[in-house]
Amino acid sequence: MNDAKRRLIFERLRAANPTPTTELEYRSPFELLVAVILSAQATDKGVNQATARLFPIADTPQAILDLGEEGLKAQIRTIGLFNSKARHLIKTCELLVSAHGGAVPRDRQSLESLPGVGRKTANVVLNTAFGEPTMAVDTHILRVGNRTRIAPGKTPTAVEQKLLRHVPREFLKDAHHWLILHGRYVCVARSPRCPACPIADLCEFPDKTHD
């Protein structure tokens, strides 16, 4: 795929959704960090239901530490892997309080030093909370990047690097959200909804659906 076609793709995605954002509900960088950690192998809807219970009583690192691990588990037990997520969150909150004054750091190295925070989570926080032009590649973006040929690659990191290299800068801050939403609702895994796709004529997927 050439860069002119990529530009047209992102122009159409922008026209359809000028201000894309995460479907996770949050009011601060810390709440976003918690929601993203909880979202591993869970739906955004399920995370939002849990954080709707959690955040009114604990929306800072210290407040979560005051809950304790068992108290935190009670609030998030509807989410898969809640035991390990609670452990990670408690350790993350301890580090935020001891090393960062209770604030979420806005640099990659510090974010990735937090328990339960990998490159993808760090990219989401940097992009969504702080407006950095990062690219968090999840299963949706991995699929869309390969299927459309916008950014083919065998690993999330390979797709991330190609997107960072080829997406025009004016689209880079929002590209993560456009591609995730496109993969979640249009370019779905089993049977992509090609007839409803706004970029179907630009997509290089050879096996498009027709009904």
mmCIF file with all atom_site columns, N, CA and C in Angstrom, residues 15-53:
data_model
loop_
_atom_site.group_PDB
_atom_site.id
_atom_site.type_symbol
_atom_site.label_atom_id
_atom_site.label_alt_id
_atom_site.label_comp_id
_atom_site.label_asym_id
_atom_site.label_entity_id
_atom_site.label_seq_id
_atom_site.pdbx_PDB_ins_code
_atom_site.Cartn_x
_atom_site.Cartn_y
_atom_site.Cartn_z
_atom_site.occupancy
_atom_site.B_iso_or_equiv
_atom_site.pdbx_formal_charge
_atom_site.auth_seq_id
_atom_site.auth_comp_id
_atom_site.auth_asym_id
_atom_site.auth_atom_id
_atom_site.pdbx_PDB_model_num
ATOM 1   N N  . ALA A 1 15 ? -13.219 11.885 8.714  1.00 0.00 ? 15 ALA A N  1
ATOM 2   C CA . ALA A 1 15 ? -14.495 12.487 8.318  1.00 0.00 ? 15 ALA A CA 1
ATOM 3   C C  . ALA A 1 15 ? -15.671 11.790 9.004  1.00 0.00 ? 15 ALA A C  1
ATOM 4   N N  . ALA A 1 16 ? -15.556 10.472 9.175  1.00 0.00 ? 16 ALA A N  1
ATOM 5   C CA . ALA A 1 16 ? -16.630 9.709  9.808  1.00 0.00 ? 16 ALA A CA 1
ATOM 6   C C  . ALA A 1 16 ? -16.666 9.896  11.319 1.00 0.00 ? 16 ALA A C  1
ATOM 7   N N  . ASN A 1 17 ? -15.513 10.199 11.912 1.00 0.00 ? 17 ASN A N  1
ATOM 8   C CA . ASN A 1 17 ? -15.423 10.314 13.372 1.00 0.00 ? 17 ASN A CA 1
ATOM 9   C C  . ASN A 1 17 ? -14.323 11.322 13.715 1.00 0.00 ? 17 ASN A C  1
ATOM 10  N N  . PRO A 1 18 ? -14.640 12.616 13.713 1.00 0.00 ? 18 PRO A N  1
ATOM 11  C CA . PRO A 1 18 ? -13.597 13.646 13.864 1.00 0.00 ? 18 PRO A CA 1
ATOM 12  C C  . PRO A 1 18 ? -12.885 13.649 15.217 1.00 0.00 ? 18 PRO A C  1
ATOM 13  N N  . THR A 1 19 ? -13.563 13.197 16.269 1.00 0.00 ? 19 THR A N  1
ATOM 14  C CA . THR A 1 19 ? -12.957 13.248 17.598 1.00 0.00 ? 19 THR A CA 1
ATOM 15  C C  . THR A 1 19 ? -13.057 11.886 18.285 1.00 0.00 ? 19 THR A C  1
ATOM 16  N N  . PRO A 1 20 ? -12.308 10.908 17.814 1.00 0.00 ? 20 PRO A N  1
ATOM 17  C CA . PRO A 1 20 ? -12.398 9.564  18.405 1.00 0.00 ? 20 PRO A CA 1
ATOM 18  C C  . PRO A 1 20 ? -11.737 9.519  19.778 1.00 0.00 ? 20 PRO A C  1
ATOM 19  N N  . THR A 1 21 ? -12.220 8.627  20.612 1.00 0.00 ? 21 THR A N  1
ATOM 20  C CA . THR A 1 21 ? -11.589 8.443  21.919 1.00 0.00 ? 21 THR A CA 1
ATOM 21  C C  . THR A 1 21 ? -11.868 7.034  22.409 1.00 0.00 ? 21 THR A C  1
ATOM 22  N N  . THR A 1 22 ? -11.278 6.703  23.523 1.00 0.00 ? 22 THR A N  1
ATOM 23  C CA . THR A 1 22 ? -11.466 5.384  24.106 1.00 0.00 ? 22 THR A CA 1
ATOM 24  C C  . THR A 1 22 ? -12.900 5.198  24.587 1.00 0.00 ? 22 THR A C  1
ATOM 25  N N  . GLU A 1 23 ? -13.351 3.953  24.611 1.00 0.00 ? 23 GLU A N  1
ATOM 26  C CA . GLU A 1 23 ? -14.665 3.655  25.165 1.00 0.00 ? 23 GLU A CA 1
ATOM 27  C C  . GLU A 1 23 ? -14.590 3.351  26.655 1.00 0.00 ? 23 GLU A C  1
ATOM 28  N N  . LEU A 1 24 ? -13.390 3.336  27.204 1.00 0.00 ? 24 LEU A N  1
ATOM 29  C CA . LEU A 1 24 ? -13.229 3.226  28.651 1.00 0.00 ? 24 LEU A CA 1
ATOM 30  C C  . LEU A 1 24 ? -13.632 4.552  29.297 1.00 0.00 ? 24 LEU A C  1
ATOM 31  N N  . GLU A 1 25 ? -14.321 4.475  30.440 1.00 0.00 ? 25 GLU A N  1
ATOM 32  C CA . GLU A 1 25 ? -14.783 5.680  31.121 1.00 0.00 ? 25 GLU A CA 1
ATOM 33  C C  . GLU A 1 25 ? -13.790 6.056  32.219 1.00 0.00 ? 25 GLU A C  1
ATOM 34  N N  . TYR A 1 26 ? -13.345 7.314  32.185 1.00 0.00 ? 26 TYR A N  1
ATOM 35  C CA . TYR A 1 26 ? -12.334 7.768  33.145 1.00 0.00 ? 26 TYR A CA 1
ATOM 36  C C  . TYR A 1 26 ? -12.417 9.281  33.279 1.00 0.00 ? 26 TYR A C  1
ATOM 37  N N  . ARG A 1 27 ? -11.878 9.799  34.377 1.00 0.00 ? 27 ARG A N  1
ATOM 38  C CA . ARG A 1 27 ? -11.887 11.244 34.602 1.00 0.00 ? 27 ARG A CA 1
ATOM 39  C C  . ARG A 1 27 ? -10.498 11.803 34.875 1.00 0.00 ? 27 ARG A C  1
ATOM 40  N N  . SER A 1 28 ? -9.495  10.948 34.939 1.00 0.00 ? 28 SER A N  1
ATOM 41  C CA . SER A 1 28 ? -8.133  11.406 35.245 1.00 0.00 ? 28 SER A CA 1
ATOM 42  C C  . SER A 1 28 ? -7.144  10.413 34.647 1.00 0.00 ? 28 SER A C  1
ATOM 43  N N  . PRO A 1 29 ? -5.876  10.817 34.489 1.00 0.00 ? 29 PRO A N  1
ATOM 44  C CA . PRO A 1 29 ? -4.878  9.861  34.005 1.00 0.00 ? 29 PRO A CA 1
ATOM 45  C C  . PRO A 1 29 ? -4.795  8.605  34.865 1.00 0.00 ? 29 PRO A C  1
ATOM 46  N N  . PHE A 1 30 ? -4.973  8.756  36.179 1.00 0.00 ? 30 PHE A N  1
ATOM 47  C CA . PHE A 1 30 ? -4.911  7.578  37.043 1.00 0.00 ? 30 PHE A CA 1
ATOM 48  C C  . PHE A 1 30 ? -6.085  6.637  36.775 1.00 0.00 ? 30 PHE A C  1
ATOM 49  N N  . GLU A 1 31 ? -7.287  7.187  36.660 1.00 0.00 ? 31 GLU A N  1
ATOM 50  C CA . GLU A 1 31 ? -8.440  6.331  36.372 1.00 0.00 ? 31 GLU A CA 1
ATOM 51  C C  . GLU A 1 31 ? -8.264  5.625  35.028 1.00 0.00 ? 31 GLU A C  1
ATOM 52  N N  . LEU A 1 32 ? -7.696  6.325  34.040 1.00 0.00 ? 32 LEU A N  1
ATOM 53  C CA . LEU A 1 32 ? -7.445  5.680  32.752 1.00 0.00 ? 32 LEU A CA 1
ATOM 54  C C  . LEU A 1 32 ? -6.442  4.542  32.907 1.00 0.00 ? 32 LEU A C  1
ATOM 55  N N  . LEU A 1 33 ? -5.375  4.779  33.651 1.00 0.00 ? 33 LEU A N  1
ATOM 56  C CA . LEU A 1 33 ? -4.364  3.741  33.872 1.00 0.00 ? 33 LEU A CA 1
ATOM 57  C C  . LEU A 1 33 ? -4.999  2.509  34.514 1.00 0.00 ? 33 LEU A C  1
ATOM 58  N N  . VAL A 1 34 ? -5.813  2.708  35.525 1.00 0.00 ? 34 VAL A N  1
ATOM 59  C CA . VAL A 1 34 ? -6.486  1.591  36.192 1.00 0.00 ? 34 VAL A CA 1
ATOM 60  C C  . VAL A 1 34 ? -7.382  0.853  35.201 1.00 0.00 ? 34 VAL A C  1
ATOM 61  N N  . ALA A 1 35 ? -8.158  1.596  34.434 1.00 0.00 ? 35 ALA A N  1
ATOM 62  C CA . ALA A 1 35 ? -9.091  0.972  33.490 1.00 0.00 ? 35 ALA A CA 1
ATOM 63  C C  . ALA A 1 35 ? -8.355  0.161  32.435 1.00 0.00 ? 35 ALA A C  1
ATOM 64  N N  . VAL A 1 36 ? -7.233  0.676  31.956 1.00 0.00 ? 36 VAL A N  1
ATOM 65  C CA . VAL A 1 36 ? -6.484  -0.043 30.921 1.00 0.00 ? 36 VAL A CA 1
ATOM 66  C C  . VAL A 1 36 ? -5.864  -1.316 31.497 1.00 0.00 ? 36 VAL A C  1
ATOM 67  N N  . ILE A 1 37 ? -5.341  -1.242 32.711 1.00 0.00 ? 37 ILE A N  1
ATOM 68  C CA . ILE A 1 37 ? -4.807  -2.449 33.350 1.00 0.00 ? 37 ILE A CA 1
ATOM 69  C C  . ILE A 1 37 ? -5.908  -3.493 33.511 1.00 0.00 ? 37 ILE A C  1
ATOM 70  N N  . LEU A 1 38 ? -7.093  -3.052 33.912 1.00 0.00 ? 38 LEU A N  1
ATOM 71  C CA . LEU A 1 38 ? -8.210  -3.981 34.099 1.00 0.00 ? 38 LEU A CA 1
ATOM 72  C C  . LEU A 1 38 ? -8.734  -4.538 32.779 1.00 0.00 ? 38 LEU A C  1
ATOM 73  N N  . SER A 1 39 ? -8.465  -3.858 31.671 1.00 0.00 ? 39 SER A N  1
ATOM 74  C CA . SER A 1 39 ? -9.072  -4.238 30.397 1.00 0.00 ? 39 SER A CA 1
ATOM 75  C C  . SER A 1 39 ? -8.403  -5.429 29.718 1.00 0.00 ? 39 SER A C  1
ATOM 76  N N  . ALA A 1 40 ? -7.267  -5.882 30.232 1.00 0.00 ? 40 ALA A N  1
ATOM 77  C CA . ALA A 1 40 ? -6.613  -7.045 29.621 1.00 0.00 ? 40 ALA A CA 1
ATOM 78  C C  . ALA A 1 40 ? -7.548  -8.247 29.658 1.00 0.00 ? 40 ALA A C  1
ATOM 79  N N  . GLN A 1 41 ? -7.817  -8.829 28.506 1.00 0.00 ? 41 GLN A N  1
ATOM 80  C CA . GLN A 1 41 ? -8.706  -9.987 28.380 1.00 0.00 ? 41 GLN A CA 1
ATOM 81  C C  . GLN A 1 41 ? -10.081 -9.713 28.993 1.00 0.00 ? 41 GLN A C  1
ATOM 82  N N  . ALA A 1 42 ? -10.544 -8.482 28.860 1.00 0.00 ? 42 ALA A N  1
ATOM 83  C CA . ALA A 1 42 ? -11.875 -8.098 29.343 1.00 0.00 ? 42 ALA A CA 1
ATOM 84  C C  . ALA A 1 42 ? -12.452 -7.079 28.368 1.00 0.00 ? 42 ALA A C  1
ATOM 85  N N  . THR A 1 43 ? -13.766 -6.948 28.347 1.00 0.00 ? 43 THR A N  1
ATOM 86  C CA . THR A 1 43 ? -14.396 -5.969 27.465 1.00 0.00 ? 43 THR A CA 1
ATOM 87  C C  . THR A 1 43 ? -14.415 -4.599 28.135 1.00 0.00 ? 43 THR A C  1
ATOM 88  N N  . ASP A 1 44 ? -14.443 -3.553 27.313 1.00 0.00 ? 44 ASP A N  1
ATOM 89  C CA . ASP A 1 44 ? -14.552 -2.210 27.871 1.00 0.00 ? 44 ASP A CA 1
ATOM 90  C C  . ASP A 1 44 ? -15.838 -2.066 28.677 1.00 0.00 ? 44 ASP A C  1
ATOM 91  N N  . LYS A 1 45 ? -16.927 -2.678 28.202 1.00 0.00 ? 45 LYS A N  1
ATOM 92  C CA . LYS A 1 45 ? -18.198 -2.602 28.931 1.00 0.00 ? 45 LYS A CA 1
ATOM 93  C C  . LYS A 1 45 ? -18.064 -3.205 30.317 1.00 0.00 ? 45 LYS A C  1
ATOM 94  N N  . GLY A 1 46 ? -17.403 -4.372 30.403 1.00 0.00 ? 46 GLY A N  1
ATOM 95  C CA . GLY A 1 46 ? -17.215 -5.002 31.704 1.00 0.00 ? 46 GLY A CA 1
ATOM 96  C C  . GLY A 1 46 ? -16.332 -4.180 32.618 1.00 0.00 ? 46 GLY A C  1
ATOM 97  N N  . VAL A 1 47 ? -15.285 -3.579 32.053 1.00 0.00 ? 47 VAL A N  1
ATOM 98  C CA . VAL A 1 47 ? -14.410 -2.717 32.860 1.00 0.00 ? 47 VAL A CA 1
ATOM 99  C C  . VAL A 1 47 ? -15.177 -1.507 33.360 1.00 0.00 ? 47 VAL A C  1
ATOM 100 N N  . ASN A 1 48 ? -15.954 -0.884 32.496 1.00 0.00 ? 48 ASN A N  1
ATOM 101 C CA . ASN A 1 48 ? -16.714 0.305  32.906 1.00 0.00 ? 48 ASN A CA 1
ATOM 102 C C  . ASN A 1 48 ? -17.706 -0.017 34.030 1.00 0.00 ? 48 ASN A C  1
ATOM 103 N N  . GLN A 1 49 ? -18.285 -1.205 33.998 1.00 0.00 ? 49 GLN A N  1
ATOM 104 C CA . GLN A 1 49 ? -19.201 -1.598 35.073 1.00 0.00 ? 49 GLN A CA 1
ATOM 105 C C  . GLN A 1 49 ? -18.448 -1.723 36.400 1.00 0.00 ? 49 GLN A C  1
ATOM 106 N N  . ALA A 1 50 ? -17.239 -2.273 36.344 1.00 0.00 ? 50 ALA A N  1
ATOM 107 C CA . ALA A 1 50 ? -16.454 -2.433 37.567 1.00 0.00 ? 50 ALA A CA 1
ATOM 108 C C  . ALA A 1 50 ? -15.939 -1.088 38.086 1.00 0.00 ? 50 ALA A C  1
ATOM 109 N N  . THR A 1 51 ? -15.441 -0.254 37.175 1.00 0.00 ? 51 THR A N  1
ATOM 110 C CA . THR A 1 51 ? -14.899 1.034  37.636 1.00 0.00 ? 51 THR A CA 1
ATOM 111 C C  . THR A 1 51 ? -16.004 1.971  38.104 1.00 0.00 ? 51 THR A C  1
ATOM 112 N N  . ALA A 1 52 ? -17.237 1.753  37.623 1.00 0.00 ? 52 ALA A N  1
ATOM 113 C CA . ALA A 1 52 ? -18.357 2.548  38.132 1.00 0.00 ? 52 ALA A CA 1
ATOM 114 C C  . ALA A 1 52 ? -18.589 2.271  39.615 1.00 0.00 ? 52 ALA A C  1
ATOM 115 N N  . ARG A 1 53 ? -18.228 1.076  40.065 1.00 0.00 ? 53 ARG A N  1
ATOM 116 C CA . ARG A 1 53 ? -18.299 0.753  41.497 1.00 0.00 ? 53 ARG A CA 1
ATOM 117 C C  . ARG A 1 53 ? -17.044 1.236  42.218 1.00 0.00 ? 53 ARG A C  1
#
